[in-house]
Amino acid sequence: MRRALRPHLASPPALLVVQGDTSSALGAAQAAFDLAVPVAHVEAGLRTGDPAAPWPEEIYRTAIDERADLLFAPTETAAANLAAEDVPGAAFVTGNSGIDATLSALAGLPPPSLRETARPLLLVTCHRRESWGEGLSGIAAAVRSIAALGLADIRFVLHPNAHVAAAMRQALNGCSGIELTPPCGHAEMLAMMREAALILSDSGGMQEEAPALGVPILVLRDITERPEGVETGNARLVGTEPDRIVGEVVRLLTDPRALAAMSNRSLPYGDGSAAPRIAMAVNSWLEARRLRA
């Protein structure tokens, strides 16, 4: 990505905007850094403080933030992380553009359809690289145990990563009460999340979306860079150890009051107006730069 992008920066833009903590975001930022092109980072400041969790995303986003000129933090906590690291760029709290996309997509969804079964829906996803091997095996064992209890219909949405999908198919294919679903688009996933009584996932995006939907989420990780959902009571960290996962699912699905306490809709990651805030900050920065030239 770093080399591939360099030709496109030969006639340097005034600013390169990258979003998130993927390898493509880091590669694009590094290409810009090499050519002295200013960089803006959307979703800046997310931190666990552990380079191995999530791996390699924690390393990628820290490397981008160390040199970015503009840093758009989704929350006050993320902005505080940047301040603690004394990064040289200008930081702004904007909310996350992912919530903009979520609220927009929800507005375009048809009304929820009635489910034919009286059992609640448990929606499951997983993909984190640090969980490959023992972690994925633990998640699969937990899902099998939950299915055997018959407390919920389980819909397991497979990840596009072939390794993860193959591991889950091998572990869960043919298990009664578990529906393995192919990878899907954003709107389809939101429709399933809206239908669920409870979500099990290690996804960062789903940690943000579940509170916006008012659906409880048990996070299949031991640490998160998105603590705000835990603080609002919408999310709980449960790791990948089977007994812990099963215990939390059983507790929530057998105690309506406990489930309801995690079901209040909240927007800890933004109010849906991150994009105009980011655009305004970019325009102001570009104008100030033009006047200095």
Short mmCIF file of C-alpha atoms in Angstrom, two decimals:
data_model
loop_
_atom_site.label_atom_id
_atom_site.label_comp_id
_atom_site.label_asym_id
_atom_site.label_seq_id
_atom_site.Cartn_x
_atom_site.Cartn_y
_atom_site.Cartn_z
CA MET A 1 0.00 0.00 0.00
CA ARG A 2 2.79 2.40 0.92
CA ARG A 3 4.55 1.98 -2.44
CA ALA A 4 1.33 1.67 -4.41
CA LEU A 5 0.05 5.00 -3.18
CA ARG A 6 3.19 7.04 -3.76
CA PRO A 7 2.53 7.67 -7.49
CA HIS A 8 -0.89 9.09 -6.60
CA LEU A 9 0.80 11.56 -4.27
CA ALA A 10 3.37 12.71 -6.83
CA SER A 11 1.30 15.86 -7.36
CA PRO A 12 0.83 16.33 -3.64
CA PRO A 13 -2.67 16.95 -2.31
CA ALA A 14 -3.21 19.54 0.37
CA LEU A 15 -4.26 16.80 2.79
CA LEU A 16 -4.63 13.03 2.90
CA VAL A 17 -7.44 11.67 5.09
CA VAL A 18 -7.21 8.13 6.51
CA GLN A 19 -9.80 6.39 8.68
CA GLY A 20 -9.40 3.67 11.25
CA ASP A 21 -6.52 1.35 12.11
CA THR A 22 -6.23 -1.03 9.15
CA SER A 23 -3.06 -1.87 7.25
CA SER A 24 -4.35 0.25 4.36
CA ALA A 25 -4.78 3.26 6.67
CA LEU A 26 -1.23 2.86 7.97
CA GLY A 27 0.22 2.29 4.51
CA ALA A 28 -1.51 5.36 3.10
CA ALA A 29 -0.38 7.49 6.04
CA GLN A 30 3.21 6.27 5.72
CA ALA A 31 3.23 7.09 2.00
CA ALA A 32 2.07 10.61 2.85
CA PHE A 33 4.63 10.96 5.64
CA ASP A 34 7.40 9.93 3.20
CA LEU A 35 6.38 12.72 0.81
CA ALA A 36 5.66 15.37 3.45
CA VAL A 37 1.93 15.34 2.63
CA PRO A 38 -0.19 16.37 5.64
CA VAL A 39 -2.36 13.62 7.13
CA ALA A 40 -5.72 13.72 8.91
CA HIS A 41 -6.74 10.67 10.95
CA VAL A 42 -10.42 9.91 11.47
CA GLU A 43 -11.02 7.69 14.53
CA ALA A 44 -7.85 8.83 16.27
CA GLY A 45 -6.92 8.15 19.87
CA LEU A 46 -8.46 4.71 20.41
CA ARG A 47 -6.19 2.82 22.81
CA THR A 48 -6.03 -0.30 24.94
CA GLY A 49 -2.45 0.35 25.98
CA ASP A 50 -1.56 -3.21 24.96
CA PRO A 51 0.26 -3.55 21.58
CA ALA A 52 -0.88 -7.18 21.39
CA ALA A 53 -4.60 -6.47 21.86
CA PRO A 54 -5.89 -5.76 19.38
CA TRP A 55 -2.99 -6.87 17.20
CA PRO A 56 -1.84 -5.30 14.95
CA GLU A 57 -4.40 -2.47 15.07
CA GLU A 58 -3.10 -0.93 18.31
CA ILE A 59 0.33 -0.56 16.72
CA TYR A 60 -1.08 0.82 13.46
CA ARG A 61 -3.27 3.54 14.97
CA THR A 62 -0.56 4.66 17.38
CA ALA A 63 1.91 5.01 14.49
CA ILE A 64 -0.57 7.12 12.51
CA ASP A 65 -1.41 9.37 15.45
CA GLU A 66 2.26 10.00 16.26
CA ARG A 67 2.69 11.98 13.02
CA ALA A 68 -0.77 13.05 11.82
CA ASP A 69 -1.46 16.78 11.45
CA LEU A 70 -5.18 16.54 12.26
CA LEU A 71 -6.63 13.98 14.67
CA PHE A 72 -10.38 13.43 14.83
CA ALA A 73 -11.12 11.65 18.10
CA PRO A 74 -14.56 10.04 18.43
CA THR A 75 -14.82 10.62 22.19
CA GLU A 76 -13.38 12.65 25.04
CA THR A 77 -11.58 9.52 26.24
CA ALA A 78 -9.87 9.11 22.88
CA ALA A 79 -8.87 12.78 22.90
CA ALA A 80 -7.45 12.37 26.42
CA ASN A 81 -5.34 9.47 25.16
CA LEU A 82 -3.86 11.73 22.49
CA ALA A 83 -3.19 14.47 25.03
CA ALA A 84 -1.44 11.99 27.33
CA GLU A 85 0.81 10.93 24.45
CA ASP A 86 1.58 14.59 23.65
CA VAL A 87 1.05 14.07 19.93
CA PRO A 88 2.00 17.12 17.82
CA GLY A 89 -1.13 17.22 15.67
CA ALA A 90 -4.30 19.21 16.37
CA ALA A 91 -6.98 17.05 18.01
CA PHE A 92 -10.76 17.50 17.76
CA VAL A 93 -13.58 15.55 19.42
CA THR A 94 -16.04 14.87 16.59
CA GLY A 95 -17.86 11.62 17.30
CA ASN A 96 -17.28 8.67 15.03
CA SER A 97 -18.31 8.78 11.37
CA GLY A 98 -19.28 5.12 11.77
CA ILE A 99 -22.24 6.24 13.88
CA ASP A 100 -23.21 8.69 11.11
CA ALA A 101 -23.30 5.70 8.74
CA THR A 102 -25.21 3.56 11.24
CA LEU A 103 -27.97 6.08 11.87
CA SER A 104 -28.28 6.80 8.15
CA ALA A 105 -28.54 3.09 7.31
CA LEU A 106 -31.08 2.48 10.07
CA ALA A 107 -33.31 5.22 8.69
CA GLY A 108 -33.42 3.37 5.39
CA LEU A 109 -34.25 -0.08 6.77
CA PRO A 110 -37.76 -1.49 6.45
CA PRO A 111 -39.68 -2.17 9.69
CA PRO A 112 -38.50 -5.29 11.54
CA SER A 113 -40.26 -8.48 10.47
CA LEU A 114 -41.96 -10.69 13.04
CA ARG A 115 -39.93 -13.76 14.02
CA GLU A 116 -41.73 -17.10 13.91
CA THR A 117 -40.06 -18.48 17.05
CA ALA A 118 -40.70 -17.38 20.61
CA ARG A 119 -37.06 -17.89 21.55
CA PRO A 120 -34.81 -14.80 21.57
CA LEU A 121 -32.15 -14.37 18.92
CA LEU A 122 -28.48 -14.52 19.92
CA LEU A 123 -26.29 -12.95 17.21
CA VAL A 124 -22.62 -13.98 17.13
CA THR A 125 -19.58 -12.77 15.18
CA CYS A 126 -15.84 -13.09 15.75
CA HIS A 127 -12.65 -12.45 13.81
CA ARG A 128 -9.95 -10.87 16.03
CA ARG A 129 -6.50 -12.03 14.97
CA GLU A 130 -5.21 -12.29 18.55
CA SER A 131 -7.98 -14.86 19.16
CA TRP A 132 -6.95 -17.21 16.36
CA GLY A 133 -6.34 -20.68 17.69
CA GLU A 134 -7.27 -21.09 21.36
CA GLY A 135 -9.53 -18.01 21.44
CA LEU A 136 -11.63 -19.08 18.47
CA SER A 137 -11.87 -22.59 19.88
CA GLY A 138 -13.12 -21.18 23.18
CA ILE A 139 -15.76 -19.06 21.45
CA ALA A 140 -16.95 -22.03 19.40
CA ALA A 141 -17.15 -24.23 22.51
CA ALA A 142 -19.21 -21.58 24.29
CA VAL A 143 -21.62 -21.26 21.37
CA ARG A 144 -22.11 -25.04 21.26
CA SER A 145 -22.85 -25.10 24.99
CA ILE A 146 -25.35 -22.24 24.70
CA ALA A 147 -27.08 -24.00 21.79
CA ALA A 148 -27.38 -27.19 23.87
CA LEU A 149 -29.22 -25.25 26.59
CA GLY A 150 -31.92 -24.20 24.11
CA LEU A 151 -32.30 -20.69 25.52
CA ALA A 152 -32.02 -18.89 22.18
CA ASP A 153 -31.87 -19.23 18.45
CA ILE A 154 -28.24 -18.65 17.49
CA ARG A 155 -27.25 -16.91 14.28
CA PHE A 156 -23.50 -16.96 13.71
CA VAL A 157 -22.44 -14.56 10.94
CA LEU A 158 -19.19 -15.81 9.42
CA HIS A 159 -16.36 -13.37 8.75
CA PRO A 160 -15.00 -12.75 5.23
CA ASN A 161 -11.57 -13.93 6.42
CA ALA A 162 -11.27 -17.45 5.04
CA HIS A 163 -9.25 -18.78 7.99
CA VAL A 164 -11.80 -17.64 10.57
CA ALA A 165 -14.78 -18.80 8.51
CA ALA A 166 -13.24 -22.24 7.98
CA ALA A 167 -12.47 -22.64 11.69
CA MET A 168 -16.04 -21.77 12.67
CA ARG A 169 -17.57 -24.02 10.01
CA GLN A 170 -15.44 -26.93 11.20
CA ALA A 171 -16.40 -26.30 14.83
CA LEU A 172 -20.10 -25.50 14.40
CA ASN A 173 -21.41 -26.92 11.14
CA GLY A 174 -24.36 -29.23 11.75
CA CYS A 175 -24.85 -28.19 15.40
CA SER A 176 -28.53 -28.04 16.28
CA GLY A 177 -29.80 -24.56 17.05
CA ILE A 178 -26.92 -22.75 15.30
CA GLU A 179 -27.45 -21.06 11.94
CA LEU A 180 -24.23 -20.26 10.10
CA THR A 181 -24.78 -17.18 7.91
CA PRO A 182 -22.46 -15.98 5.12
CA PRO A 183 -20.73 -12.60 5.43
CA CYS A 184 -23.10 -9.74 4.69
CA GLY A 185 -23.23 -6.01 4.07
CA HIS A 186 -23.65 -3.24 6.61
CA ALA A 187 -27.41 -2.73 6.26
CA GLU A 188 -28.12 -6.46 6.48
CA MET A 189 -25.97 -6.77 9.59
CA LEU A 190 -27.73 -3.83 11.24
CA ALA A 191 -31.09 -5.45 10.49
CA MET A 192 -29.93 -8.64 12.24
CA MET A 193 -28.51 -6.68 15.17
CA ARG A 194 -31.81 -4.84 15.56
CA GLU A 195 -33.61 -8.19 15.68
CA ALA A 196 -31.29 -9.71 18.30
CA ALA A 197 -31.94 -9.86 22.04
CA LEU A 198 -28.20 -10.19 22.72
CA ILE A 199 -24.98 -9.95 20.70
CA LEU A 200 -21.69 -11.80 21.15
CA SER A 201 -18.90 -10.16 19.17
CA ASP A 202 -15.29 -8.99 19.20
CA SER A 203 -15.98 -6.35 16.53
CA GLY A 204 -15.05 -2.75 17.25
CA GLY A 205 -17.76 -1.46 14.95
CA MET A 206 -20.44 -3.57 16.58
CA GLN A 207 -19.34 -2.31 20.01
CA GLU A 208 -20.31 1.16 18.75
CA GLU A 209 -23.45 0.14 16.88
CA ALA A 210 -25.06 -2.05 19.56
CA PRO A 211 -25.57 0.82 22.06
CA ALA A 212 -27.05 2.96 19.26
CA LEU A 213 -29.56 0.15 18.67
CA GLY A 214 -30.19 -0.50 22.36
CA VAL A 215 -29.04 -4.13 22.03
CA PRO A 216 -26.79 -5.57 24.78
CA ILE A 217 -23.38 -6.78 23.60
CA LEU A 218 -20.99 -9.16 25.30
CA VAL A 219 -17.53 -8.36 23.96
CA LEU A 220 -15.40 -11.42 23.21
CA ARG A 221 -12.22 -9.69 24.35
CA ASP A 222 -10.40 -9.09 27.64
CA ILE A 223 -9.68 -5.41 26.89
CA THR A 224 -11.22 -2.81 24.60
CA GLU A 225 -10.24 0.52 23.08
CA ARG A 226 -13.92 1.46 23.26
CA PRO A 227 -14.60 1.57 27.04
CA GLU A 228 -17.48 4.03 26.69
CA GLY A 229 -20.03 1.30 25.94
CA VAL A 230 -18.97 -0.56 29.07
CA GLU A 231 -19.33 2.66 31.08
CA THR A 232 -22.90 3.24 29.79
CA GLY A 233 -23.81 -0.36 30.70
CA ASN A 234 -24.54 -1.43 27.10
CA ALA A 235 -21.47 -3.68 26.83
CA ARG A 236 -19.58 -6.12 29.01
CA LEU A 237 -16.17 -7.72 28.44
CA VAL A 238 -16.31 -11.53 28.63
CA GLY A 239 -13.14 -12.68 26.88
CA THR A 240 -12.95 -16.03 25.07
CA GLU A 241 -13.06 -18.50 27.96
CA PRO A 242 -16.13 -20.75 27.41
CA ASP A 243 -17.45 -20.94 30.99
CA ARG A 244 -17.38 -17.17 31.38
CA ILE A 245 -19.18 -16.57 28.08
CA VAL A 246 -21.85 -19.19 28.79
CA GLY A 247 -22.37 -17.91 32.32
CA GLU A 248 -22.98 -14.32 31.16
CA VAL A 249 -25.33 -15.39 28.35
CA VAL A 250 -27.35 -17.62 30.67
CA ARG A 251 -27.54 -14.89 33.31
CA LEU A 252 -28.88 -12.32 30.85
CA LEU A 253 -31.28 -14.60 28.97
CA THR A 254 -32.82 -15.93 32.19
CA ASP A 255 -33.07 -12.57 33.97
CA PRO A 256 -35.25 -10.08 32.06
CA ARG A 257 -34.30 -7.24 34.41
CA ALA A 258 -30.57 -7.79 33.85
CA LEU A 259 -31.10 -7.88 30.09
CA ALA A 260 -33.27 -4.76 30.17
CA ALA A 261 -30.62 -2.90 32.16
CA MET A 262 -28.22 -3.33 29.25
CA SER A 263 -30.81 -2.51 26.60
CA ASN A 264 -31.12 1.26 26.99
CA ARG A 265 -30.29 3.01 23.75
CA SER A 266 -27.30 5.34 24.04
CA LEU A 267 -24.86 7.17 21.77
CA PRO A 268 -21.48 7.18 23.55
CA TYR A 269 -19.58 7.23 20.25
CA GLY A 270 -21.24 10.17 18.57
CA ASP A 271 -24.58 11.72 17.71
CA GLY A 272 -24.48 11.20 13.95
CA SER A 273 -22.88 14.56 13.12
CA ALA A 274 -19.20 13.57 12.99
CA ALA A 275 -18.90 14.12 9.24
CA PRO A 276 -19.89 17.81 9.20
CA ARG A 277 -17.66 18.47 12.23
CA ILE A 278 -14.72 16.83 10.47
CA ALA A 279 -15.44 18.71 7.26
CA MET A 280 -15.60 22.03 9.12
CA ALA A 281 -12.28 21.39 10.86
CA VAL A 282 -10.62 20.36 7.59
CA ASN A 283 -11.92 23.45 5.79
CA SER A 284 -10.68 25.73 8.58
CA TRP A 285 -7.27 24.05 8.56
CA LEU A 286 -6.95 24.31 4.77
CA GLU A 287 -7.96 27.96 4.82
CA ALA A 288 -5.45 28.77 7.57
CA ARG A 289 -2.76 26.97 5.61
CA ARG A 290 -3.65 28.90 2.45
CA LEU A 291 -3.37 32.19 4.28
CA ARG A 292 0.07 31.26 5.63
CA ALA A 293 1.34 30.35 2.16
#
